[in-house]
Short mmCIF file of C-alpha atoms and ligand atoms in Angstrom, two decimals:
data_model
loop_
_atom_site.label_atom_id
_atom_site.label_comp_id
_atom_site.label_asym_id
_atom_site.label_seq_id
_atom_site.Cartn_x
_atom_site.Cartn_y
_atom_site.Cartn_z
CA UNK A 1 -0.58 0.11 0.09
CA UNK A 2 1.50 3.09 -0.37
CA UNK A 3 -0.54 6.45 0.64
CA UNK A 4 -0.06 10.06 -0.46
CA UNK A 5 1.28 11.41 3.48
CA UNK A 6 -1.61 13.48 3.98
CA UNK A 7 -0.66 13.98 7.74
CA UNK A 8 2.88 15.46 9.68
CA UNK A 9 2.23 13.47 13.00
CA UNK A 10 -0.43 10.84 14.43
CA UNK A 11 -0.45 9.48 17.85
CA UNK A 12 -2.27 6.25 16.98
CA UNK A 13 -4.19 5.57 19.98
CA UNK A 14 -3.42 0.69 20.49
CA UNK A 15 -0.97 1.01 17.70
CA UNK A 16 0.39 -2.19 19.73
CA UNK A 17 -2.87 -3.74 18.71
CA UNK A 18 -3.39 -5.68 15.36
CA UNK A 19 -5.02 -2.79 14.03
CA UNK A 20 -3.47 -0.48 14.93
CA UNK A 21 -0.16 -1.93 14.29
CA UNK A 22 -0.84 -1.74 10.99
CA UNK A 23 -2.44 1.50 10.49
CA UNK A 24 0.78 3.24 12.31
CA UNK A 25 3.38 0.99 9.17
CA UNK A 26 0.68 2.26 6.28
CA UNK A 27 1.27 5.68 8.35
CA UNK A 28 5.00 5.47 7.72
CA UNK A 29 5.60 4.42 5.00
CA UNK A 30 2.91 7.50 3.53
CA UNK A 31 5.43 9.98 5.32
CA UNK A 32 4.35 10.54 8.76
CA UNK A 33 5.78 9.95 11.78
CA UNK A 34 3.52 7.91 14.28
CA UNK A 35 3.46 7.86 18.48
CA UNK A 36 2.45 4.75 19.73
CA UNK A 37 -0.05 4.94 22.87
CA UNK A 38 -0.90 1.74 24.21
CA UNK A 39 -0.96 -0.44 27.80
CA UNK A 40 0.16 -3.84 26.44
CA UNK A 41 -3.54 -5.15 27.59
CA UNK A 42 -4.12 -7.21 24.39
CA UNK A 43 -1.83 -6.08 22.45
CA UNK A 44 1.73 -6.86 22.85
CA UNK A 45 5.46 -4.83 21.43
CA UNK A 46 5.93 -7.69 18.59
CA UNK A 47 3.60 -6.49 16.72
CA UNK A 48 5.69 -3.32 16.25
CA UNK A 49 9.32 -4.94 16.91
CA UNK A 50 10.44 -3.88 13.10
CA UNK A 51 9.05 -0.62 13.76
CA UNK A 52 11.07 0.19 16.93
CA UNK A 53 14.58 1.95 15.38
CA UNK A 54 12.67 3.47 12.81
CA UNK A 55 13.90 7.26 14.10
CA UNK A 56 10.30 8.78 13.05
CA UNK A 57 8.14 5.90 14.96
CA UNK A 58 8.04 6.13 18.80
CA UNK A 59 6.02 4.38 21.46
CA UNK A 60 4.97 4.91 24.94
CA UNK A 61 3.04 2.68 27.35
CA UNK A 62 0.71 4.25 29.41
CA UNK A 63 -2.84 3.28 30.08
CA UNK A 64 -6.04 6.05 28.25
CA UNK A 65 -7.85 5.90 30.15
CA UNK A 66 -4.68 8.18 33.11
CA UNK A 67 -4.17 10.61 30.12
CA UNK A 68 -2.29 11.26 27.10
CA UNK A 69 -0.25 13.32 26.82
CA UNK A 70 2.33 13.86 24.25
CA UNK A 71 5.68 16.25 22.72
CA UNK A 72 4.40 18.32 20.20
CA UNK A 73 2.95 19.20 17.29
CA UNK A 74 0.19 16.55 16.08
CA UNK A 75 -1.95 16.78 12.95
CA UNK A 76 -3.99 13.51 13.93
CA UNK A 77 -4.80 11.25 16.94
CA UNK A 78 -5.99 8.28 15.70
CA UNK A 79 -8.51 6.41 18.89
CA UNK A 80 -8.22 2.84 18.46
CA UNK A 81 -7.47 1.82 22.67
CA UNK A 82 -10.15 -0.19 23.68
CA UNK A 83 -10.10 -4.84 23.73
CA UNK A 84 -11.52 -6.18 20.77
CA UNK A 85 -12.43 -9.21 20.80
CA UNK A 86 -15.56 -10.97 23.13
CA UNK A 87 -12.57 -12.62 24.89
CA UNK A 88 -10.59 -9.91 25.62
CA UNK A 89 -13.75 -7.72 26.94
CA UNK A 90 -15.64 -10.63 28.98
CA UNK A 91 -12.26 -10.41 30.15
CA UNK A 92 -11.52 -6.56 30.57
CA UNK A 93 -15.16 -5.72 31.21
CA UNK A 94 -14.45 -2.54 33.92
CA UNK A 95 -11.59 -1.55 31.86
CA UNK A 96 -13.24 -1.33 28.59
CA UNK A 97 -15.96 0.64 29.91
CA UNK A 98 -13.86 3.52 30.85
CA UNK A 99 -11.24 3.78 27.85
CA UNK A 100 -14.20 4.06 25.60
CA UNK A 101 -15.84 6.93 27.47
CA UNK A 102 -12.68 8.14 29.69
CA UNK A 103 -10.07 6.78 27.38
CA UNK A 104 -11.86 8.00 24.39
CA UNK A 105 -12.73 11.79 26.51
CA UNK A 106 -9.36 11.78 27.19
CA UNK A 107 -8.08 11.25 22.82
CA UNK A 108 -10.67 13.70 22.02
CA UNK A 109 -8.94 17.24 25.05
CA UNK A 110 -5.95 15.50 22.34
CA UNK A 111 -6.99 16.33 19.56
CA UNK A 112 -8.69 19.52 20.02
CA UNK A 113 -4.98 20.87 22.02
CA UNK A 114 -3.34 20.39 18.70
CA UNK A 115 -6.27 21.35 16.79
CA UNK A 116 -6.20 17.53 15.29
CA UNK A 117 -8.01 15.54 13.26
CA UNK A 118 -10.16 12.98 15.43
CA UNK A 119 -10.14 9.33 14.23
CA UNK A 120 -13.10 7.01 16.62
CA UNK A 121 -12.79 3.12 15.84
CA UNK A 122 -15.53 2.97 15.87
CA UNK A 123 -17.59 -0.63 15.14
CA UNK A 124 -20.37 -3.39 13.84
CA UNK A 125 -21.42 -4.01 17.15
CA UNK A 126 -22.87 -0.89 17.50
CA UNK A 127 -25.38 -2.33 15.38
CA UNK A 128 -26.09 -5.41 18.16
CA UNK A 129 -27.95 -7.98 17.47
CA UNK A 130 -29.49 -5.77 14.03
CA UNK A 131 -33.18 -6.51 13.17
CA UNK A 132 -32.04 -4.28 10.12
CA UNK A 133 -29.97 -6.13 7.04
CA UNK A 134 -27.37 -5.03 5.87
CA UNK A 135 -26.71 -2.92 7.81
CA UNK A 136 -26.63 1.13 7.02
CA UNK A 137 -25.19 4.31 8.90
CA UNK A 138 -28.84 5.44 10.07
CA UNK A 139 -29.79 2.48 11.70
CA UNK A 140 -29.68 2.65 14.79
CA UNK A 141 -29.36 -0.88 16.75
CA UNK A 142 -30.73 -3.28 19.14
CA UNK A 143 -28.39 -3.26 21.60
CA UNK A 144 -29.07 -4.55 25.41
CA UNK A 145 -27.95 -2.45 27.46
CA UNK A 146 -26.96 -5.28 30.03
CA UNK A 147 -26.07 -8.11 28.34
CA UNK A 148 -23.37 -9.74 27.97
CA UNK A 149 -21.96 -7.70 25.12
CA UNK A 150 -22.95 -4.56 26.64
CA UNK A 151 -19.57 -3.49 28.09
CA UNK A 152 -18.07 -2.96 24.49
CA UNK A 153 -21.36 -2.11 23.19
CA UNK A 154 -22.14 0.54 25.13
CA UNK A 155 -18.52 1.80 25.22
CA UNK A 156 -18.62 2.48 21.66
CA UNK A 157 -22.37 4.03 21.48
CA UNK A 158 -20.86 6.89 24.15
CA UNK A 159 -17.57 6.87 22.59
CA UNK A 160 -19.85 7.90 19.02
CA UNK A 161 -21.80 10.80 21.00
CA UNK A 162 -18.90 12.13 22.58
CA UNK A 163 -16.89 12.19 19.43
CA UNK A 164 -19.98 14.22 17.91
CA UNK A 165 -20.19 15.92 21.14
CA UNK A 166 -17.05 17.24 21.02
CA UNK A 167 -17.88 18.00 17.26
CA UNK A 168 -20.40 20.53 17.76
CA UNK A 169 -19.35 22.00 20.80
CA UNK A 170 -15.85 21.72 20.10
CA UNK A 171 -15.14 22.37 16.65
CA UNK A 172 -13.07 18.86 17.16
CA UNK A 173 -12.11 18.18 13.50
CA UNK A 174 -14.16 14.55 14.04
CA UNK A 175 -14.76 11.40 12.23
CA UNK A 176 -16.53 8.43 13.36
CA UNK A 177 -15.10 4.86 11.40
CA UNK A 178 -17.89 1.18 12.31
CA UNK A 179 -15.00 -1.02 11.72
CA UNK A 180 -16.62 -4.63 11.12
CA UNK A 181 -14.56 -7.94 11.49
CA UNK A 182 -11.20 -7.08 10.10
CA UNK A 183 -8.42 -10.84 9.79
CA UNK A 184 -5.24 -10.78 8.47
CA UNK A 185 -1.26 -10.96 9.80
CA UNK A 186 -1.06 -10.36 13.84
CA UNK A 187 -4.69 -11.57 15.30
CA UNK A 188 -3.61 -12.93 18.23
CA UNK A 189 -3.64 -16.64 17.84
CA UNK A 190 -5.11 -17.31 22.05
CA UNK A 191 -6.94 -13.71 21.07
CA UNK A 192 -10.29 -15.39 20.68
CA UNK A 193 -11.53 -14.14 17.40
CA UNK A 194 -13.31 -16.49 14.86
CA UNK A 195 -10.59 -16.74 12.13
CA UNK A 196 -7.92 -16.48 14.01
CA UNK A 197 -9.24 -19.73 16.26
CA UNK A 198 -10.29 -21.63 13.24
CA UNK A 199 -6.66 -21.24 11.50
CA UNK A 200 -4.25 -22.32 14.37
CA UNK A 201 -7.33 -25.47 15.28
CA UNK A 202 -6.81 -25.63 11.10
CA UNK A 203 -3.14 -26.07 11.36
CA UNK A 204 -3.00 -27.94 14.30
CA UNK A 205 -6.03 -30.41 13.20
CA UNK A 206 -7.54 -29.81 16.62
CA UNK A 207 -11.59 -29.56 15.82
CA UNK A 208 -12.82 -26.62 15.11
CA UNK A 209 -15.18 -24.31 17.66
CA UNK A 210 -18.11 -23.52 16.09
CA UNK A 211 -20.44 -21.90 18.21
CA UNK A 212 -24.51 -23.11 18.49
CA UNK A 213 -25.01 -24.51 14.80
CA UNK A 214 -22.99 -22.39 12.91
CA UNK A 215 -25.88 -20.27 10.59
CA UNK A 216 -24.85 -17.12 12.59
CA UNK A 217 -23.16 -14.70 9.85
CA UNK A 218 -20.30 -12.70 9.47
CA UNK A 219 -18.40 -10.11 6.91
CA UNK A 220 -15.09 -10.49 7.13
CA UNK A 221 -12.31 -7.90 5.36
CA UNK A 222 -9.07 -7.89 5.24
CA UNK A 223 -7.08 -5.78 7.41
CA UNK A 224 -4.65 -3.53 4.47
CA UNK A 225 -9.10 -3.31 2.52
CA UNK A 226 -10.21 -1.69 6.50
CA UNK A 227 -6.10 0.67 6.59
CA UNK A 228 -6.84 1.54 3.69
CA UNK A 229 -10.15 3.14 4.37
CA UNK A 230 -9.82 4.46 8.07
CA UNK A 231 -6.94 6.15 6.46
CA UNK A 232 -8.41 8.41 4.00
CA UNK A 233 -11.59 9.04 5.88
CA UNK A 234 -8.90 10.14 8.43
CA UNK A 235 -7.93 12.35 5.11
CA UNK A 236 -11.56 13.79 4.26
CA UNK A 237 -13.72 16.41 6.24
CA UNK A 238 -15.83 14.28 7.29
CA UNK A 239 -17.57 13.59 10.45
CA UNK A 240 -19.42 10.46 9.89
CA UNK A 241 -20.17 7.32 10.90
CA UNK A 242 -19.01 5.32 7.66
CA UNK A 243 -19.05 2.27 8.13
CA UNK A 244 -15.99 -0.28 6.38
CA UNK A 245 -16.37 -3.68 5.86
CA UNK A 246 -16.45 -6.30 3.62
CA UNK A 247 -19.62 -6.60 1.86
CA UNK A 248 -19.06 -9.93 1.48
CA UNK A 249 -21.19 -12.94 3.61
CA UNK A 250 -20.82 -16.08 4.54
CA UNK A 251 -21.78 -18.46 7.31
CA UNK A 252 -19.51 -19.64 10.37
CA UNK A 253 -20.33 -22.44 9.48
CA UNK A 254 -19.12 -21.99 5.64
CA UNK A 255 -15.89 -20.05 7.00
CA UNK A 256 -14.56 -23.57 8.94
CA UNK A 257 -14.87 -25.33 5.73
CA UNK A 258 -13.49 -22.59 3.60
CA UNK A 259 -10.59 -22.15 6.32
CA UNK A 260 -9.89 -25.95 6.21
CA UNK A 261 -9.89 -26.33 2.71
CA UNK A 262 -7.12 -23.92 2.42
CA UNK A 263 -5.44 -25.17 4.29
CA UNK A 264 -5.42 -28.73 3.56
CA UNK A 265 -7.11 -30.03 7.50
CA UNK A 266 -8.50 -33.00 9.27
CA UNK A 267 -9.84 -31.70 11.45
CA UNK A 268 -13.41 -31.62 12.54
CA UNK A 269 -15.63 -29.27 12.71
CA UNK A 270 -17.25 -29.30 17.30
CA UNK A 271 -19.97 -27.56 17.52
CA UNK A 272 -20.05 -25.27 21.51
CA UNK A 273 -22.70 -23.32 22.78
CA UNK A 274 -23.80 -20.04 21.56
CA UNK A 275 -22.78 -16.92 23.37
CA UNK A 276 -25.25 -15.15 24.63
CA UNK A 277 -26.44 -11.97 23.06
CA UNK A 278 -23.74 -13.16 19.67
CA UNK A 279 -25.51 -11.31 16.64
CA UNK A 280 -27.11 -13.26 13.84
CA UNK A 281 -26.17 -11.81 11.25
CA UNK A 282 -24.04 -8.70 9.99
CA UNK A 283 -22.81 -7.73 6.50
CA UNK A 284 -22.15 -3.78 5.88
CA UNK A 285 -23.81 -0.93 3.71
CA UNK A 286 -20.45 0.54 2.18
CA UNK A 287 -22.64 3.18 0.04
CA UNK A 288 -21.54 5.58 1.65
CA UNK A 289 -17.77 5.02 1.76
CA UNK A 290 -18.10 4.26 -1.74
CA UNK A 291 -19.99 7.85 -2.04
CA UNK A 292 -17.72 10.00 -0.02
CA UNK A 293 -14.66 8.00 -0.17
CA UNK A 294 -14.55 6.23 -3.29
CA UNK A 295 -13.49 3.15 -0.92
CA UNK A 296 -14.19 -1.04 -2.15
CA UNK A 297 -12.89 -3.77 -0.07
CA UNK A 298 -10.55 -4.84 -2.53
CA UNK A 299 -8.77 -8.66 -1.34
CA UNK A 300 -10.74 -11.41 -1.98
CA UNK A 301 -11.58 -13.42 1.20
CA UNK A 302 -9.71 -16.66 -0.47
CA UNK A 303 -6.70 -14.36 -1.34
CA UNK A 304 -6.90 -12.46 2.49
CA UNK A 305 -7.46 -16.13 4.36
CA UNK A 306 -4.20 -16.94 2.11
CA UNK A 307 -2.26 -14.09 3.34
CA UNK A 308 -3.36 -15.07 6.77
CA UNK A 309 -2.71 -18.31 7.12
CA UNK A 310 0.98 -18.07 5.78
CA UNK A 311 1.63 -15.74 8.39
CA UNK A 312 -0.06 -17.62 11.26
CA UNK A 313 2.34 -20.52 9.82
CA UNK A 314 5.27 -19.02 10.02
CA UNK A 315 4.00 -17.05 14.36
CA UNK A 316 3.31 -19.94 15.48
CA UNK A 317 3.79 -22.51 17.90
CA UNK A 318 6.75 -24.44 15.34
CA UNK A 319 5.46 -27.76 16.21
CA UNK A 320 1.53 -26.48 14.45
CA UNK A 321 4.05 -25.56 11.31
CA UNK A 322 2.15 -25.78 7.40
CA UNK A 323 2.43 -23.75 4.47
CA UNK A 324 -1.49 -23.53 3.45
CA UNK A 325 -2.14 -24.29 -0.16
CA UNK A 326 -1.06 -21.80 -2.79
CA UNK A 327 -3.83 -20.93 -5.83
CA UNK A 328 -0.81 -22.24 -8.05
CA UNK A 329 -1.75 -25.57 -6.55
CA UNK A 330 -6.01 -25.77 -7.33
CA UNK A 331 -5.57 -25.87 -10.87
CA UNK A 332 -2.62 -28.24 -10.37
CA UNK A 333 -4.76 -31.44 -11.89
CA UNK A 334 -4.77 -34.62 -9.07
P1 NAD B 401 -6.03 -5.56 19.24
O1 NAD B 401 -6.44 -5.47 20.71
O2 NAD B 401 -5.38 -5.97 18.65
O3 NAD B 401 -5.74 -3.71 20.06
C1 NAD B 401 -5.99 -3.41 20.92
C2 NAD B 401 -5.19 -1.81 21.70
O4 NAD B 401 -5.72 -1.31 22.19
C3 NAD B 401 -3.64 -2.88 22.20
O5 NAD B 401 -3.42 -3.36 21.68
C4 NAD B 401 -4.77 -2.53 23.68
O6 NAD B 401 -3.37 -3.19 24.29
C5 NAD B 401 -4.63 -1.63 23.81
N1 NAD B 401 -5.59 -0.84 24.36
C6 NAD B 401 -6.84 -1.78 25.65
N2 NAD B 401 -6.85 -0.82 26.42
C7 NAD B 401 -6.17 0.25 26.88
C8 NAD B 401 -5.76 0.97 27.07
N3 NAD B 401 -6.21 1.45 28.76
N4 NAD B 401 -4.78 2.53 27.49
C9 NAD B 401 -3.98 2.21 26.20
N5 NAD B 401 -3.95 1.27 25.48
C10 NAD B 401 -4.70 0.21 25.61
O7 NAD B 401 -7.60 -4.95 18.84
P2 NAD B 401 -7.63 -4.75 17.33
O8 NAD B 401 -8.78 -4.95 16.59
O9 NAD B 401 -6.49 -4.47 16.57
O10 NAD B 401 -8.65 -2.84 17.68
C11 NAD B 401 -8.65 -2.05 17.62
C12 NAD B 401 -9.75 -1.56 17.59
O11 NAD B 401 -10.75 -0.87 16.52
C13 NAD B 401 -9.89 -1.34 18.79
O12 NAD B 401 -10.56 0.04 19.27
C14 NAD B 401 -11.15 -2.22 18.23
O13 NAD B 401 -12.75 -1.89 18.75
C15 NAD B 401 -11.98 -1.54 17.03
N6 NAD B 401 -12.66 -2.44 16.37
C16 NAD B 401 -10.96 -3.06 15.41
C17 NAD B 401 -12.23 -4.18 14.74
C18 NAD B 401 -11.82 -5.71 14.29
O14 NAD B 401 -12.14 -6.60 13.11
N7 NAD B 401 -9.95 -5.54 14.26
C19 NAD B 401 -13.95 -5.07 14.62
C20 NAD B 401 -14.76 -3.65 14.65
C21 NAD B 401 -13.88 -1.92 16.09
N1 UDP B 402 -16.94 -18.24 16.69
C1 UDP B 402 -17.15 -19.37 16.34
N2 UDP B 402 -16.09 -20.36 17.39
C2 UDP B 402 -15.26 -19.05 17.84
C3 UDP B 402 -14.80 -18.06 17.71
C4 UDP B 402 -16.07 -17.32 17.87
O1 UDP B 402 -18.19 -19.99 16.31
O2 UDP B 402 -13.90 -19.90 18.45
C5 UDP B 402 -18.10 -17.28 16.04
C6 UDP B 402 -18.89 -15.97 17.58
O3 UDP B 402 -19.59 -16.62 17.76
C7 UDP B 402 -19.52 -15.44 16.54
C8 UDP B 402 -18.85 -15.31 14.84
O4 UDP B 402 -18.19 -17.02 15.68
O5 UDP B 402 -20.38 -16.04 15.54
C9 UDP B 402 -17.29 -14.57 15.22
O6 UDP B 402 -16.76 -14.47 16.37
P1 UDP B 402 -15.82 -13.03 16.67
O7 UDP B 402 -15.75 -13.07 17.75
O8 UDP B 402 -14.75 -13.19 16.14
O9 UDP B 402 -15.90 -11.93 16.24
P2 UDP B 402 -17.82 -10.68 17.14
O10 UDP B 402 -18.15 -10.63 15.22
O11 UDP B 402 -18.43 -12.06 17.49
O12 UDP B 402 -17.62 -9.85 17.54
#
């Protein structure tokens, strides 16, 4: 990917996480300096290890809840700090609510003080278990405020409201991106999300844990496409919210079969209970992203999964290392 540099110096909260580290890569490649602020509660030094020697990159290990202090000019604040997987935000329930509220407030204060563009990493989870399909930005959602996912959903809904208030009352130049399920290299294998779980299980020939009957759907976007969408919103004057996601929707069972095929694995499917409030359908309407940002995803599910599997094969437990089936192998007669 190559971006024309619109910004000189960005603060990325959550920059040592999956998405934040890829965004940092893209910003640095565009000529922008990056200050990564992260408490490493779900992120890791490995995600940014390749950047630590770059003089244009700095890492501040601190909690966004305690205030975000950065010296010098800043013209972009990308606020990603938050646990993001259901396993992580369930374990860190109060921390998730606090970073969504106090952490977002601190990130907005920083943007206001520096006169920087602010982008909130919101989520398709603001639509809850949606009653409208696909989900368009004007849909208000169907969230259980005291349910199993409420710490995350309500934190992000509050964060959106706070962002809108800072934009309208204090003139902060803000944008809200509603990110749909994104996958790719650097997802933690113990993160609990479906793609790293299935890939790890398939590589080890372990049972693939399908929650419920596996008919619930998700629409998976490869990380490079999501990063491109977020940076396009950052470079635009729009507040949004704007959905960024890939409308190629499939059931969880279909996903298990696709990954099993690409890994050439003998894993059986094992059905576990469906977590409470697990959304039954999820698919973004991305007309607004297309209209405002000229954005559409470009990486197919097969390509994205192959790249992700290749990364997991290299970076995970050597006992389960295995090469994914290459696209060329498909055309080889058996
Ligand atoms: P991740 O867990 O890999 O990254 C989150 C990062 O935030 C981690 O590095 C973590 O250590 C850091 N963090 C958490 N709380 C913090 C705090 N209080 N102070 C400082 N740092 C803190 O998850 P991700 O998938 O990269 O998600 C990044 C952001 O994007 C999150 O805000 C998430 O809600 C949003 N998002 C992601 C997806 C997705 O599919 N990946 C979908 C929707 C929204
Ligand atoms: N899921 C699954 N097996 C797993 C992990 C997740 O079947 O090992 C299901 C989960 O219940 C949900 C979907 O896959 O229906 C996506 O889960 P994920 O945690 O990746 O993200 P979500 O969209 O639920 O936030």
